[in-house]
PDB file of C-alpha atoms in Angstrom:
ATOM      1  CA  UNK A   1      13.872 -15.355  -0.836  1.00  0.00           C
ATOM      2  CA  UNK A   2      10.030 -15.033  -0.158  1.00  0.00           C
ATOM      3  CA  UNK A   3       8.675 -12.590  -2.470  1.00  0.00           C
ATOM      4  CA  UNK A   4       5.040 -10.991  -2.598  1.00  0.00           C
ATOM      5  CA  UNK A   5       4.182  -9.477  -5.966  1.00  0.00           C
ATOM      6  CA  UNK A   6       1.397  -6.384  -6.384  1.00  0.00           C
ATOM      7  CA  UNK A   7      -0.358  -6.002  -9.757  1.00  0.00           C
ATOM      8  CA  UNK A   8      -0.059  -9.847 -10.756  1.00  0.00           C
ATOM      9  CA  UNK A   9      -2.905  -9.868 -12.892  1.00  0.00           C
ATOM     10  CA  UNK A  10      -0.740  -6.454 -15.309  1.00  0.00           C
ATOM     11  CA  UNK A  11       1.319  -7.065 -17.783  1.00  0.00           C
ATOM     12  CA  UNK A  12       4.448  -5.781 -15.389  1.00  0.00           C
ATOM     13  CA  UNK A  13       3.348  -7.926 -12.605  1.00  0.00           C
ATOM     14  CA  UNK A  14       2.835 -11.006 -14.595  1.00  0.00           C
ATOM     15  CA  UNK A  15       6.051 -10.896 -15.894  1.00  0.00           C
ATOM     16  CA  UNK A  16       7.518  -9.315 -12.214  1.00  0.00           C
ATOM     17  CA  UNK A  17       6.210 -12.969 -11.147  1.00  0.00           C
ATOM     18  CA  UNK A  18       7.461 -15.153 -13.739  1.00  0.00           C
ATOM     19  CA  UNK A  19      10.858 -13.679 -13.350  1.00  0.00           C
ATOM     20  CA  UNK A  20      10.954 -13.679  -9.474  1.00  0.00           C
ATOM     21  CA  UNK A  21      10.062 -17.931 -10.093  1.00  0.00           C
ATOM     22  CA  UNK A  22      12.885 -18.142 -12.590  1.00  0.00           C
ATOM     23  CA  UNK A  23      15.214 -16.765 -10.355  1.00  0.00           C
ATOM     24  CA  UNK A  24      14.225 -19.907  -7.862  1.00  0.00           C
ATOM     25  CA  UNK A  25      12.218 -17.655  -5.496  1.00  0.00           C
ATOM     26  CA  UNK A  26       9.146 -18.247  -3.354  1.00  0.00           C
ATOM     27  CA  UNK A  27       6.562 -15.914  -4.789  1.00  0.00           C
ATOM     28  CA  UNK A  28       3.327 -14.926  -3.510  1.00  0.00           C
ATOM     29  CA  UNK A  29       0.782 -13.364  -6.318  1.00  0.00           C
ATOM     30  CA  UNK A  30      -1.574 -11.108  -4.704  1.00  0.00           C
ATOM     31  CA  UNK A  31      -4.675 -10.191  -6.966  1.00  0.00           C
ATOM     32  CA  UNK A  32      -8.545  -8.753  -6.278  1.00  0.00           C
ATOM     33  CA  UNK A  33      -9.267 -11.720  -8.632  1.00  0.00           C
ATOM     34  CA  UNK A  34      -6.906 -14.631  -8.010  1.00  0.00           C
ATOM     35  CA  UNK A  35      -9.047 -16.728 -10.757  1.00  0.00           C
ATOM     36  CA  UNK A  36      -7.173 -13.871 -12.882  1.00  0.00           C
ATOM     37  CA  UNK A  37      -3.882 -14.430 -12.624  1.00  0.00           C
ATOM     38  CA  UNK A  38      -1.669 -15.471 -15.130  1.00  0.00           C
ATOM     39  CA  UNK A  39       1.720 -17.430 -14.123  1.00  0.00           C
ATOM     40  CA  UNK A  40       3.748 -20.165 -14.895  1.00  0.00           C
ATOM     41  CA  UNK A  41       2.725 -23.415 -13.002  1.00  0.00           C
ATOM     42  CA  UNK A  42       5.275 -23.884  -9.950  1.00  0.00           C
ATOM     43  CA  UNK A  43       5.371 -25.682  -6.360  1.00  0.00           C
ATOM     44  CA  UNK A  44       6.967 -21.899  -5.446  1.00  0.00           C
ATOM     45  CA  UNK A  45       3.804 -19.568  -6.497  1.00  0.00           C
ATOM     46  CA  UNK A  46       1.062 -19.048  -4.142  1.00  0.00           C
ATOM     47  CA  UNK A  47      -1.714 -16.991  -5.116  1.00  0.00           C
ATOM     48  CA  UNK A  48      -3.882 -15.028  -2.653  1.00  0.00           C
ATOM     49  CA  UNK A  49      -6.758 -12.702  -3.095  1.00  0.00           C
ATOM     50  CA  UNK A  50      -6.110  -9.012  -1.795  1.00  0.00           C
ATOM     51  CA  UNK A  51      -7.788  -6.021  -2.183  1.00  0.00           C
ATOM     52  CA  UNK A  52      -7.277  -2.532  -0.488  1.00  0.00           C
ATOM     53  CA  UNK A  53     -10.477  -2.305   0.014  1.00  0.00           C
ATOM     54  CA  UNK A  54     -10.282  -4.794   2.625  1.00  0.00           C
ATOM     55  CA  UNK A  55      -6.979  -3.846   4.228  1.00  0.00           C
ATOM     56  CA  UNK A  56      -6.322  -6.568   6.348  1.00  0.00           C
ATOM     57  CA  UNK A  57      -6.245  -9.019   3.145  1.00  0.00           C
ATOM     58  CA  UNK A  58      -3.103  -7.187   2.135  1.00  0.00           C
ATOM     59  CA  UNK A  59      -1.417  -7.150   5.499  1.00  0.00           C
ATOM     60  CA  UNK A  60      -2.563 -10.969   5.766  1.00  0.00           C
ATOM     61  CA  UNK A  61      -1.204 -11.846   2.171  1.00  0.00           C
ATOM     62  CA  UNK A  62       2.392 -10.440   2.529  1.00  0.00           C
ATOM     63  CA  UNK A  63       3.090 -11.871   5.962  1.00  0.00           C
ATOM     64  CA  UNK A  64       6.410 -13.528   6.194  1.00  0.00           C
ATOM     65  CA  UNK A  65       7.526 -11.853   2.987  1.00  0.00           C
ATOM     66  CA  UNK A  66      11.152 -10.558   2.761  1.00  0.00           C
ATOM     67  CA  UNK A  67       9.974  -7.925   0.258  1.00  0.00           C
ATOM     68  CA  UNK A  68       7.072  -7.034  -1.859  1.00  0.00           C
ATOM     69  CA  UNK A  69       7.510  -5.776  -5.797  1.00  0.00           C
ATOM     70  CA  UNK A  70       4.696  -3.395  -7.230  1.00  0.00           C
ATOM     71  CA  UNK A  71       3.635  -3.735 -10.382  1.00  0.00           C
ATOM     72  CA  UNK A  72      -0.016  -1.760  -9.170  1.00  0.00           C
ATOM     73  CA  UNK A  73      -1.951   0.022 -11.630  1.00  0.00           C
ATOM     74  CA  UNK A  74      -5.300   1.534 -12.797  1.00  0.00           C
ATOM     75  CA  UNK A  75      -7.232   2.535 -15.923  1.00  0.00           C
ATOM     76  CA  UNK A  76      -9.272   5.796 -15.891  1.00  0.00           C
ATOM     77  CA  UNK A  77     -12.364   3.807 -14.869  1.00  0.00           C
ATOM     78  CA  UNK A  78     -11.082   2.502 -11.593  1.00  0.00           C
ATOM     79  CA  UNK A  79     -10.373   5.001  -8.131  1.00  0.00           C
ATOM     80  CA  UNK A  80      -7.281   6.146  -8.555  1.00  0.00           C
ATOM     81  CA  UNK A  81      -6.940   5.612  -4.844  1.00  0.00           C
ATOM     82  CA  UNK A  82      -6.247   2.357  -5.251  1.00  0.00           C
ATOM     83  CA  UNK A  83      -2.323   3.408  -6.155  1.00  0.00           C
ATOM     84  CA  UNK A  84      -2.515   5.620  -2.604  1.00  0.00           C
ATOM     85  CA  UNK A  85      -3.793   3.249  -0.089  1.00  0.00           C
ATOM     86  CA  UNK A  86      -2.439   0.096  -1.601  1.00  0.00           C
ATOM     87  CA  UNK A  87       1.547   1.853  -1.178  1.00  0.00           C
ATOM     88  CA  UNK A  88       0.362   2.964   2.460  1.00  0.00           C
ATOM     89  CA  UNK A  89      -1.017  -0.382   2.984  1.00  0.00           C
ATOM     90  CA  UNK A  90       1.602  -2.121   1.730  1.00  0.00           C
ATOM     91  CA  UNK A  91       4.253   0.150   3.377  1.00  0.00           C
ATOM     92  CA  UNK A  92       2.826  -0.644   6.864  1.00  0.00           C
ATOM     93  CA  UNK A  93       2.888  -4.570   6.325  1.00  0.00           C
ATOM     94  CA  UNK A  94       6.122  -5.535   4.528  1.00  0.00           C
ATOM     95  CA  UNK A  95       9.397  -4.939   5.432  1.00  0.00           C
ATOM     96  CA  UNK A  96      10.619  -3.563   2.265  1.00  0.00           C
ATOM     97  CA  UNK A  97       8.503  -2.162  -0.934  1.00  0.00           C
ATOM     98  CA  UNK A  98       9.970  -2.195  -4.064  1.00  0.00           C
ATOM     99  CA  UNK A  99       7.224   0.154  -6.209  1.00  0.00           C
ATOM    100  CA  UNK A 100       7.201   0.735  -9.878  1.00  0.00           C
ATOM    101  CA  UNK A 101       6.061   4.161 -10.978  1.00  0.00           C
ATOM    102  CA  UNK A 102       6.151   6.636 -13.726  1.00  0.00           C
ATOM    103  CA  UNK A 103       9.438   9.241 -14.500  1.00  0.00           C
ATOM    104  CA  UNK A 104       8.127  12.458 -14.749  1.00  0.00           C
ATOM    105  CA  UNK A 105       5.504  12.031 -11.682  1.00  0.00           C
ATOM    106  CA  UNK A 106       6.129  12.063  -8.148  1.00  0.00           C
ATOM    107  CA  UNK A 107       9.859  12.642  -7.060  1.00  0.00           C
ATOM    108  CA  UNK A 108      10.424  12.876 -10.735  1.00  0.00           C
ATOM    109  CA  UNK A 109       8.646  15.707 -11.832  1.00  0.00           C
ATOM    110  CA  UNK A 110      10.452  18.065 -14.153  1.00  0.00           C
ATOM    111  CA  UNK A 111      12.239  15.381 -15.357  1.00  0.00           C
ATOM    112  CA  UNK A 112      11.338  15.273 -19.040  1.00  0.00           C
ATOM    113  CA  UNK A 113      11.272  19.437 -19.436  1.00  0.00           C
ATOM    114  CA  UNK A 114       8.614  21.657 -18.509  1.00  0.00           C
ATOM    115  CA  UNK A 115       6.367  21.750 -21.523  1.00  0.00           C
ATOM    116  CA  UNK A 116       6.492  17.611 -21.574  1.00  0.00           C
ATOM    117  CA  UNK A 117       5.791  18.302 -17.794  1.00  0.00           C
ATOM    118  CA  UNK A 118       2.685  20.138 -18.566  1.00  0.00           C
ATOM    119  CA  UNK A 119       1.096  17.774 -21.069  1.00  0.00           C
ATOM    120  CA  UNK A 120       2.236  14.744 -19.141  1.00  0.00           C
ATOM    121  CA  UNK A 121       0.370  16.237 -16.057  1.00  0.00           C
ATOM    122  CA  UNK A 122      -2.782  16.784 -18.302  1.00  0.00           C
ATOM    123  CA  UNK A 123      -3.126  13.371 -20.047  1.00  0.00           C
ATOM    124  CA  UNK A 124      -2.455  11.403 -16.307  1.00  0.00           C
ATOM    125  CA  UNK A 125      -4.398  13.936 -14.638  1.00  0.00           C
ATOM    126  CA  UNK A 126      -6.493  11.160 -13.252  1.00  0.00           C
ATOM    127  CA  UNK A 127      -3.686   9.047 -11.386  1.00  0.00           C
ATOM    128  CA  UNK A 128      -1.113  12.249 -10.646  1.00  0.00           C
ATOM    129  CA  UNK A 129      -1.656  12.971  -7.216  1.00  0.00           C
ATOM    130  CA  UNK A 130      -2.480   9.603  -5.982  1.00  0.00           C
ATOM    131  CA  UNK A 131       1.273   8.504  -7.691  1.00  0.00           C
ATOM    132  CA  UNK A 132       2.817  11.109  -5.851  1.00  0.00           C
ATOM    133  CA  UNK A 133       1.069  10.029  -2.320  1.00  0.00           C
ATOM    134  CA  UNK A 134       2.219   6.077  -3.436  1.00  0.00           C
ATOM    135  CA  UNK A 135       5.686   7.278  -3.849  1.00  0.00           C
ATOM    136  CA  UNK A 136       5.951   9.211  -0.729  1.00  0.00           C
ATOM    137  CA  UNK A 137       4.593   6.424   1.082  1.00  0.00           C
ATOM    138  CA  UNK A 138       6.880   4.235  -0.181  1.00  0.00           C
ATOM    139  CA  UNK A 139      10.341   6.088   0.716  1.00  0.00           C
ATOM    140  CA  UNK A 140       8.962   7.178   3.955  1.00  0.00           C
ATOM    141  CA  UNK A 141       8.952   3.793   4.726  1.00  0.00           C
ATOM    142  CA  UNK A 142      12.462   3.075   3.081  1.00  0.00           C
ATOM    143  CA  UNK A 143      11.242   1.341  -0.194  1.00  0.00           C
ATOM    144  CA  UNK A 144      12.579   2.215  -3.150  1.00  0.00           C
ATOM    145  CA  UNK A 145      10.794   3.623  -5.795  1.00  0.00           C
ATOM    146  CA  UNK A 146      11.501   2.529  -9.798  1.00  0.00           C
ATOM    147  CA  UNK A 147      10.499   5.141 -12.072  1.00  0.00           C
ATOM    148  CA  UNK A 148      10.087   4.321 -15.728  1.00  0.00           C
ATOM    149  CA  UNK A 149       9.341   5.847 -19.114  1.00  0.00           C
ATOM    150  CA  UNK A 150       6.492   4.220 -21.797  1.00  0.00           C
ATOM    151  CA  UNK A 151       6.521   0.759 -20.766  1.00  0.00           C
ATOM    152  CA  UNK A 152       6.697  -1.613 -24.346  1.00  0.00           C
ATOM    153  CA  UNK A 153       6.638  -5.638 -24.739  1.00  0.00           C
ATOM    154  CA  UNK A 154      10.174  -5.356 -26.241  1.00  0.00           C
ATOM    155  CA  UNK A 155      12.697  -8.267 -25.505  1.00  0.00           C
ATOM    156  CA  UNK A 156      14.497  -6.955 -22.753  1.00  0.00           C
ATOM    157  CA  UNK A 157      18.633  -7.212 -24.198  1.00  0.00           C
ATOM    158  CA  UNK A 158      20.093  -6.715 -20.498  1.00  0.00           C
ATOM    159  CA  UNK A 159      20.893  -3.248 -21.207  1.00  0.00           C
ATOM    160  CA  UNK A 160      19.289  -2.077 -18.509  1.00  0.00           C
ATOM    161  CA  UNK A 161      20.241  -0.205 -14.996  1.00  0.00           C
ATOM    162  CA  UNK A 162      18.737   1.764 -11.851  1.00  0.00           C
ATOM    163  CA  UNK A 163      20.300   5.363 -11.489  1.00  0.00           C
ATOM    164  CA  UNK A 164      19.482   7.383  -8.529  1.00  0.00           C
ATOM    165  CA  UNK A 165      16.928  10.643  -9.669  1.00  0.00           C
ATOM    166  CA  UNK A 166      19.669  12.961  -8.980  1.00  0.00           C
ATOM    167  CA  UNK A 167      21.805  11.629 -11.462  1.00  0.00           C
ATOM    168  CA  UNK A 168      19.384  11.251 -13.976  1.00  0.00           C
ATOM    169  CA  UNK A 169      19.814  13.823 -16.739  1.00  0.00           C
ATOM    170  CA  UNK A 170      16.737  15.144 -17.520  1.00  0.00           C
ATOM    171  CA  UNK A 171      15.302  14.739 -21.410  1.00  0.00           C
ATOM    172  CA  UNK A 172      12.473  15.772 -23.229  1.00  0.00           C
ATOM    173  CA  UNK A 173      12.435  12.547 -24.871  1.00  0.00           C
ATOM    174  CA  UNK A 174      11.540   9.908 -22.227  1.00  0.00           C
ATOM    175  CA  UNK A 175      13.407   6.299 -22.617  1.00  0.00           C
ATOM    176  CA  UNK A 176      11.396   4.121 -23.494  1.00  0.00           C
ATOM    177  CA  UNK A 177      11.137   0.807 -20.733  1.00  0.00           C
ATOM    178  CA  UNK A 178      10.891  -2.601 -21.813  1.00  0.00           C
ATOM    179  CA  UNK A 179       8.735  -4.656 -19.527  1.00  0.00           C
ATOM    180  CA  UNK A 180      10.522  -7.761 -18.935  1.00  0.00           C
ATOM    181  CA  UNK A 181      13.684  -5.257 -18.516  1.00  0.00           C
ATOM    182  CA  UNK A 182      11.706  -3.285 -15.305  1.00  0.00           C
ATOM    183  CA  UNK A 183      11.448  -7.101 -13.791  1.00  0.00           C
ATOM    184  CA  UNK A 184      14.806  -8.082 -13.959  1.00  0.00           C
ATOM    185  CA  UNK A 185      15.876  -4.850 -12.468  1.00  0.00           C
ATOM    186  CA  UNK A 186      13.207  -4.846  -9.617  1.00  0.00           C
ATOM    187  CA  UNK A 187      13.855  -8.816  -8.826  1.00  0.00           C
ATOM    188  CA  UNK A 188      17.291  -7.725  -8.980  1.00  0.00           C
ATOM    189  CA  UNK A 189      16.965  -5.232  -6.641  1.00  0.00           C
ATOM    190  CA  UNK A 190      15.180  -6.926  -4.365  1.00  0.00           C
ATOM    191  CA  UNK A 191      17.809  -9.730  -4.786  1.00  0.00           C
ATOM    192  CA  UNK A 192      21.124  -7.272  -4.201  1.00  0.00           C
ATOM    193  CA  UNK A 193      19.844  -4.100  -2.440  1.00  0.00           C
ATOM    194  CA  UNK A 194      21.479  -1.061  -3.906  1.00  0.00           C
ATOM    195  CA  UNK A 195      19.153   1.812  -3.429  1.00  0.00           C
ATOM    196  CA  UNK A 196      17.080   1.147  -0.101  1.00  0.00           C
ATOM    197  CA  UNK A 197      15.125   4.312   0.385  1.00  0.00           C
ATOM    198  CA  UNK A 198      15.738   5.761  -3.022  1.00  0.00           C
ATOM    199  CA  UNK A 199      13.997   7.314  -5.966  1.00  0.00           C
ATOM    200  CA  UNK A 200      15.117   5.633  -8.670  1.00  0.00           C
ATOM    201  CA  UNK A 201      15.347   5.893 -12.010  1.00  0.00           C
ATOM    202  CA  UNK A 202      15.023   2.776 -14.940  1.00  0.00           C
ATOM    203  CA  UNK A 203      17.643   3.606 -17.808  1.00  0.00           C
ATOM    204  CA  UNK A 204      17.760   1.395 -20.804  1.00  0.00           C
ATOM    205  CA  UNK A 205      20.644   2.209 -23.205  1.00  0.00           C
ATOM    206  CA  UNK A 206      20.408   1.840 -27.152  1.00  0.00           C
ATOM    207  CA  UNK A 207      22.383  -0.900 -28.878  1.00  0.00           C
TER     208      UNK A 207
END
């Protein structure tokens, strides 16, 4: 499977990409600074320079792809735009998005209790809307979107599964999301479709 990875130079997306090459996949990293990324050394990784600011880079770099995993983010010093035009972009141009995003935002919201819902609004204030627009953008175009709680650098222990929103039970303490675990259920998803235009939900049980 040709796969086209978003983010590459993020913690997520690095390890979106080494997992998509473990899995014996063709992966293409797209990055603003390609001299940036990060990835283990393989005749299957190609790595292209994108940028939403230039649209037709993105359309260019995930030609031929079969699908295209998002591990996009920003800090509070870059547009937050960059999450909005980089789903439309990249909603237009591939046939299928796969996009990583945060539970209690977007088609999520209300999901960790209203008070939580209130301070989680204020302290991602600057990315909120532009999440929801990414998210919208994505389903509209039948992607599926992966919403996760605190991300951490945790070993992933395969305890991990996608639930749709609607059967997530909402909790005022988020679950926390290993890393490595959102990769191998995104490349698995991508792999073994299972929730094509779907808001999704990453659930990690305790062991």
């Amino acid at each position: 499977m040709k796969i086209a990875v978003l983010g590459t130079t993020g913690q997520t997306g690095r390890l979106l990409t080494a997992h998509a090459l473990e899995r014996g996949h063709e992966v293409t990293a797209l990055a603003r600074r390609p001299e940036q990324v990060s990835a283990p050394a393989s005749g299957n990784l190609r790595v292209v320079r994108a940028d939403v600011s230039d649209p037709g880079s993105v359309a260019a770099a995930v030609e031929g792809a079969d699908v295209v995993l998002s591990g996009l983010g920003v800090t509070r010093k870059q547009d937050s735009a960059i999450l909005s035009e980089g789903a439309r972009q990249i909603a237009s141009a591939a046939p299928r998005v796969i996009w990583l995003t945060s539970l209690g935002m977007g088609a999520t919201e209300g999901a960790l209790g209203a008070l939580n819902g209130v301070l989680l609004k204020r302290v991602l204030r600057h990315e909120w809307d532009a999440k929801g627009v990414a998210g919208r953008a994505v389903r509209d175009a039948g992607g599926t979107t992966v919403h996760a709680g605190p991300l951490t650098d945790k070993p992933y222990q395969g305890n991990g599964r996608l639930v749709r929103t609607g059967d997530f039970t909402p909790r005022r303490i988020p679950p926390m999301a290993p890393r490595a675990g959102i990769a191998a259920l995104m490349v698995a998803e991508a792999e073994s479709p299972g929730f094509t235009d779907t808001d999704t939900v990453a659930v990690f049980d305790n062991r």
